[in-house]
Amino acid sequence: MAIVNTAWDHVSGNIFKTWLIMFFFSIFTVGVIYVIAMGFGYGEVGGLGIVGFALIMAGVMNFISYFWSDKIVLGVSRAKPLTEKDNKELYRLVENLCIASGLPFPKIYTIEDSATNAFATGRDPKHAAICFTSGILQKLNKQELEGVTAHELSHVGNRDTLLMAVVSVLIGTIALLSDFFLRSMWFGGRDRDSRGNQLFMILAIVAAILAPIVATLIQLAVSRRREFLADASGVLLTRYPEGLANALRKISADKEPLEVANRGTAHLYIVNPLKGQQLVGWFAGLFNTHPPIDARVKALREM
């Protein structure tokens, strides 16, 4: 019971921290759009009206990513469906964890690459997919692979793939508006004197430059927090923290980069697939997609 109680403490703490970050991110997004709108001189339309328009655009983009993001990710990753005949043992392992978690059985894919890694995608549990590299299936033992699978199923159950899609769209909206505003200052557009008062102009310039950076830092903070959450949720399924801890050690020790991975998909994987690009130090660590392996292993061994 001690493992379960400690795991639940980690789960509840990480859920609270994630939604706290998302709350401030939402306020930040609305504030940035409002300031940039006023900097454009849309006071006569109403800055809040522009905010509403921008958020509607973000909603449309979210709708598109909601239905097609998994297909795009699997296609970019060159993932191929794995049938039960191909790997009965893996199917039984996933099936047992699905029964324990109450989740529907996901589609299973593989990437032909000797690098060790895995990720989950899909808009909801009924349309989920888990993808394993051929390397991770060969190099991990059953308990370690069970820990990895439980981690990925937890991402599905916690709706992490949907959350990160929403965050990515909000960041894209901020980046597009910031870029459009900065370009409009130099190339045509409205007359500078009609763009609103000088205070909003200065604030808009600062926001257009800094907002995309801050938004990206928030995205990475959410991503790191969801990894801790999936680790803790996975332990609730396996009741064996050491399995996932050992798997994380093995995956991080494998120096072979995953060829099909890129910066746009790196946050999906259980461990950063772009080997050698994990930054160290407190400030540099803010730009990492994943928490340090030592911190994740430490949290697991405290459960």
Coordinates of C-alpha atoms in Angstrom, one line a residue:
M1 CA 0.0 0.0 0.0
A2 CA 2.9 2.4 0.6
I3 CA 3.8 2.3 -3.1
V4 CA 0.2 3.1 -4.1
N5 CA -0.2 5.9 -1.6
T6 CA 3.0 7.5 -2.6
A7 CA 2.2 7.1 -6.3
W8 CA -1.2 8.8 -5.8
D9 CA 0.6 11.7 -4.0
H10 CA 2.8 12.2 -7.0
V11 CA -0.2 11.9 -9.4
S12 CA -2.3 14.5 -7.6
G13 CA 0.6 16.8 -7.1
N14 CA 1.5 16.7 -10.8
I15 CA -2.0 17.2 -12.0
F16 CA -2.4 20.3 -9.8
K17 CA 0.9 21.7 -11.0
T18 CA 0.0 21.0 -14.7
W19 CA -3.4 22.8 -14.5
L20 CA -1.9 25.7 -12.6
I21 CA 0.6 26.2 -15.4
M22 CA -2.2 25.9 -18.0
F23 CA -4.3 28.5 -16.1
F24 CA -1.5 31.0 -16.2
F25 CA -0.7 30.1 -19.8
S26 CA -4.3 30.9 -20.8
I27 CA -4.1 34.2 -19.1
F28 CA -0.7 34.9 -20.7
T29 CA -2.1 34.0 -24.1
V30 CA -5.1 36.3 -23.8
G31 CA -2.9 39.1 -22.5
V32 CA -0.3 38.8 -25.3
I33 CA -3.0 38.8 -28.0
Y34 CA -4.7 41.8 -26.4
V35 CA -1.5 43.9 -26.2
I36 CA -0.5 43.1 -29.8
A37 CA -4.0 43.9 -31.0
M38 CA -3.9 47.3 -29.3
G39 CA -0.4 47.8 -30.6
F40 CA -1.9 47.3 -34.1
G41 CA -4.2 50.2 -33.3
Y42 CA -7.4 48.1 -33.2
G43 CA -8.8 50.0 -30.2
E44 CA -11.8 51.0 -32.3
V45 CA -12.6 47.4 -32.9
G46 CA -11.8 46.4 -29.4
G47 CA -8.8 44.5 -28.2
L48 CA -11.0 41.9 -26.6
G49 CA -12.7 41.4 -30.0
I50 CA -9.4 40.7 -31.6
V51 CA -8.6 38.3 -28.7
G52 CA -11.9 36.5 -29.4
F53 CA -11.1 36.2 -33.1
A54 CA -7.6 34.9 -32.4
L55 CA -8.9 32.3 -30.0
I56 CA -11.5 31.2 -32.6
M57 CA -8.7 30.7 -35.0
A58 CA -6.9 28.6 -32.4
G59 CA -10.0 26.6 -31.9
V60 CA -10.2 25.8 -35.6
M61 CA -6.5 24.7 -35.5
N62 CA -7.2 22.6 -32.4
F63 CA -10.0 20.9 -34.3
I64 CA -7.7 20.0 -37.1
S65 CA -5.0 18.7 -34.8
Y66 CA -7.5 16.8 -32.7
F67 CA -8.5 14.6 -35.6
W68 CA -5.3 14.3 -37.6
S69 CA -2.3 14.9 -35.3
D70 CA -1.8 11.2 -34.6
K71 CA -1.8 10.2 -38.3
I72 CA 0.7 13.0 -39.0
V73 CA 3.0 11.9 -36.1
L74 CA 2.9 8.2 -37.1
G75 CA 3.6 9.1 -40.7
V76 CA 6.5 11.3 -39.9
S77 CA 7.9 8.6 -37.6
R78 CA 7.6 6.0 -40.4
A79 CA 5.7 3.8 -37.9
K80 CA 4.2 0.5 -39.1
P81 CA 1.3 -1.4 -37.6
L82 CA 2.3 -4.4 -35.5
T83 CA -0.1 -7.4 -35.5
E84 CA -0.7 -9.9 -32.7
K85 CA 1.0 -12.6 -34.9
D86 CA 4.1 -10.4 -35.1
N87 CA 4.6 -10.2 -31.3
K88 CA 2.1 -12.2 -29.1
E89 CA 4.1 -11.5 -25.9
L90 CA 3.8 -7.8 -26.4
Y91 CA 0.1 -8.0 -27.1
R92 CA -0.5 -10.0 -23.9
L93 CA 1.5 -7.4 -21.9
V94 CA -0.4 -4.5 -23.3
E95 CA -3.7 -6.3 -22.9
N96 CA -3.0 -7.0 -19.2
L97 CA -2.2 -3.4 -18.5
C98 CA -5.3 -2.2 -20.4
I99 CA -7.4 -4.5 -18.2
A100 CA -5.7 -3.1 -15.1
S101 CA -6.2 0.5 -16.2
G102 CA -9.7 0.1 -17.7
L103 CA -8.5 1.6 -21.0
P104 CA -9.4 0.2 -24.5
F105 CA -6.7 -1.7 -26.3
P106 CA -4.7 0.7 -28.4
K107 CA -3.3 0.2 -31.8
I108 CA 0.4 -0.9 -31.7
Y109 CA 3.1 0.4 -34.1
T110 CA 6.8 -0.2 -34.4
I111 CA 9.6 1.9 -35.8
E112 CA 12.5 -0.1 -37.4
D113 CA 15.3 1.5 -35.5
S114 CA 17.8 0.0 -33.0
A115 CA 17.5 3.1 -30.8
T116 CA 15.5 2.4 -27.6
N117 CA 12.4 4.6 -27.3
A118 CA 8.6 4.6 -27.4
F119 CA 5.7 7.1 -27.5
A120 CA 1.9 7.3 -27.4
T121 CA -0.4 9.4 -29.6
G122 CA -4.1 9.7 -30.3
R123 CA -6.9 12.1 -29.5
D124 CA -8.6 9.9 -26.8
P125 CA -8.3 6.4 -25.4
K126 CA -10.6 5.0 -28.1
H127 CA -8.3 6.3 -30.9
A128 CA -4.9 5.8 -29.2
A129 CA -1.8 4.2 -30.5
I130 CA 1.5 3.2 -28.8
C131 CA 4.6 3.0 -30.9
F132 CA 7.8 1.1 -29.9
T133 CA 11.1 1.1 -31.6
S134 CA 12.4 -2.4 -32.6
G135 CA 15.4 -1.6 -30.4
I136 CA 13.4 -1.2 -27.2
L137 CA 11.6 -4.4 -27.8
Q138 CA 14.9 -6.2 -28.2
K139 CA 16.9 -4.6 -25.4
L140 CA 14.5 -4.3 -22.4
N141 CA 13.4 -7.3 -20.3
K142 CA 9.7 -8.0 -19.6
Q143 CA 9.4 -5.9 -16.4
E144 CA 11.2 -2.9 -18.0
L145 CA 9.0 -3.1 -21.1
E146 CA 5.9 -3.4 -18.8
G147 CA 7.0 -0.2 -17.1
V148 CA 7.4 1.7 -20.4
T149 CA 4.1 0.4 -21.7
A150 CA 2.3 1.5 -18.4
H151 CA 3.9 4.9 -18.8
E152 CA 2.6 5.3 -22.3
L153 CA -0.8 4.0 -21.5
S154 CA -0.9 6.6 -18.7
H155 CA -0.2 9.3 -21.2
V156 CA -3.3 8.1 -23.0
G157 CA -5.5 7.9 -19.9
N158 CA -4.3 11.3 -18.7
R159 CA -5.2 12.8 -22.1
D160 CA -1.6 14.2 -22.4
T161 CA -1.5 13.9 -26.2
L162 CA -4.6 16.1 -26.5
L163 CA -3.3 18.6 -23.9
M164 CA 0.1 19.0 -25.6
A165 CA -1.7 19.5 -29.0
V166 CA -3.8 22.3 -27.5
V167 CA -0.6 23.9 -26.0
S168 CA 1.2 23.6 -29.3
V169 CA -1.7 25.4 -31.1
L170 CA -1.7 28.2 -28.6
I171 CA 2.0 28.6 -29.0
G172 CA 1.6 28.7 -32.7
T173 CA -1.1 31.3 -32.5
I174 CA 1.2 33.6 -30.4
A175 CA 4.1 33.0 -32.7
L176 CA 2.1 33.8 -35.9
L177 CA 0.6 37.0 -34.4
S178 CA 4.0 38.1 -33.0
D179 CA 5.7 37.5 -36.4
F180 CA 2.9 39.3 -38.3
F181 CA 3.1 42.3 -36.0
L182 CA 6.9 42.7 -36.3
R183 CA 6.8 42.3 -40.1
S184 CA 4.0 44.8 -40.4
M185 CA 6.1 47.4 -38.6
W186 CA 8.6 47.3 -41.5
F187 CA 6.5 46.3 -44.5
G188 CA 3.5 48.4 -45.3
G189 CA 0.3 48.0 -43.2
R190 CA -1.3 50.7 -41.1
D191 CA 0.2 54.0 -40.4
R192 CA 2.2 54.0 -37.2
D193 CA 0.3 56.9 -35.7
S194 CA -3.0 55.0 -36.1
R195 CA -1.8 51.9 -34.3
G196 CA -2.7 53.0 -30.8
N197 CA -0.9 55.0 -28.1
Q198 CA 2.8 54.8 -27.7
L199 CA 2.5 52.7 -24.5
F200 CA 0.7 49.9 -26.2
M201 CA 3.1 50.2 -29.1
I202 CA 6.1 49.6 -26.8
L203 CA 4.4 46.8 -24.9
A204 CA 3.4 45.2 -28.2
I205 CA 7.0 45.2 -29.5
V206 CA 8.3 43.7 -26.2
A207 CA 5.5 41.1 -26.3
A208 CA 6.1 40.2 -29.9
I209 CA 9.7 39.5 -29.2
L210 CA 9.5 37.8 -25.8
A211 CA 6.1 36.0 -25.9
P212 CA 7.1 33.2 -28.3
I213 CA 10.1 32.4 -26.0
V214 CA 8.0 32.5 -22.8
A215 CA 5.3 30.4 -24.5
T216 CA 7.8 27.8 -25.5
L217 CA 9.2 27.6 -22.0
I218 CA 5.7 27.1 -20.7
Q219 CA 5.1 24.3 -23.2
L220 CA 8.3 22.6 -22.1
A221 CA 7.4 23.0 -18.4
V222 CA 4.0 21.3 -19.1
S223 CA 5.8 18.5 -21.1
R224 CA 8.2 17.8 -18.2
R225 CA 5.4 17.8 -15.7
R226 CA 3.3 15.3 -17.7
E227 CA 6.3 13.0 -17.8
F228 CA 6.5 12.9 -14.0
L229 CA 2.7 12.3 -14.0
A230 CA 2.9 9.4 -16.5
D231 CA 5.7 7.9 -14.4
A232 CA 3.6 8.0 -11.3
S233 CA 0.5 6.8 -13.0
G234 CA 2.4 4.0 -14.6
V235 CA 3.5 2.7 -11.2
L236 CA -0.1 2.5 -10.1
L237 CA -0.6 0.0 -12.9
T238 CA 2.5 -2.2 -12.4
R239 CA 3.0 -1.7 -8.7
Y240 CA 6.7 -2.0 -9.5
P241 CA 8.6 1.3 -9.7
E242 CA 11.9 -0.4 -10.3
G243 CA 10.8 -1.8 -13.7
L244 CA 10.3 1.7 -15.1
A245 CA 13.3 3.1 -13.3
N246 CA 15.6 0.5 -14.8
A247 CA 14.0 1.1 -18.2
L248 CA 14.7 4.8 -18.1
R249 CA 18.3 4.1 -17.1
K250 CA 18.8 1.8 -20.0
I251 CA 17.1 4.1 -22.6
S252 CA 19.1 7.1 -21.4
A253 CA 22.3 5.1 -21.5
D254 CA 21.7 4.2 -25.1
K255 CA 23.6 6.9 -27.0
E256 CA 22.1 6.1 -30.4
P257 CA 19.8 8.9 -31.7
L258 CA 16.4 8.0 -33.2
E259 CA 16.7 9.0 -36.9
V260 CA 13.1 9.7 -37.5
A261 CA 12.7 12.0 -34.5
N262 CA 12.8 15.8 -34.7
R263 CA 12.3 18.7 -32.4
G264 CA 8.6 18.8 -33.2
T265 CA 8.0 15.2 -32.0
A266 CA 10.8 14.8 -29.4
H267 CA 8.4 15.7 -26.5
L268 CA 6.2 12.7 -27.3
Y269 CA 8.9 10.1 -26.5
I270 CA 9.5 8.6 -23.1
V271 CA 13.1 9.8 -23.2
N272 CA 14.5 12.6 -25.4
P273 CA 15.3 10.8 -28.7
L274 CA 17.7 13.6 -29.8
K275 CA 20.7 12.2 -27.9
G276 CA 23.3 14.6 -26.7
Q277 CA 21.0 17.5 -26.8
Q278 CA 19.7 17.4 -23.2
L279 CA 20.9 20.6 -21.6
V280 CA 22.2 20.7 -18.0
G281 CA 22.0 23.3 -15.3
W282 CA 18.9 25.0 -13.8
F283 CA 18.5 27.7 -16.5
A284 CA 19.5 25.5 -19.4
G285 CA 17.2 22.8 -18.1
L286 CA 14.2 25.1 -18.8
F287 CA 14.6 24.4 -22.5
N288 CA 14.5 20.6 -22.1
T289 CA 11.5 18.5 -23.3
H290 CA 12.0 15.9 -20.5
P291 CA 12.9 16.1 -16.8
P292 CA 16.4 14.8 -16.0
I293 CA 16.6 11.0 -15.8
D294 CA 18.1 11.2 -12.3
A295 CA 15.1 13.2 -11.1
R296 CA 12.6 10.8 -12.6
V297 CA 14.4 7.7 -11.2
K298 CA 14.7 9.4 -7.8
A299 CA 10.9 10.1 -7.8
L300 CA 10.2 6.5 -8.8
R301 CA 12.4 5.0 -6.1
E302 CA 10.6 7.1 -3.5
M303 CA 7.3 5.4 -4.3

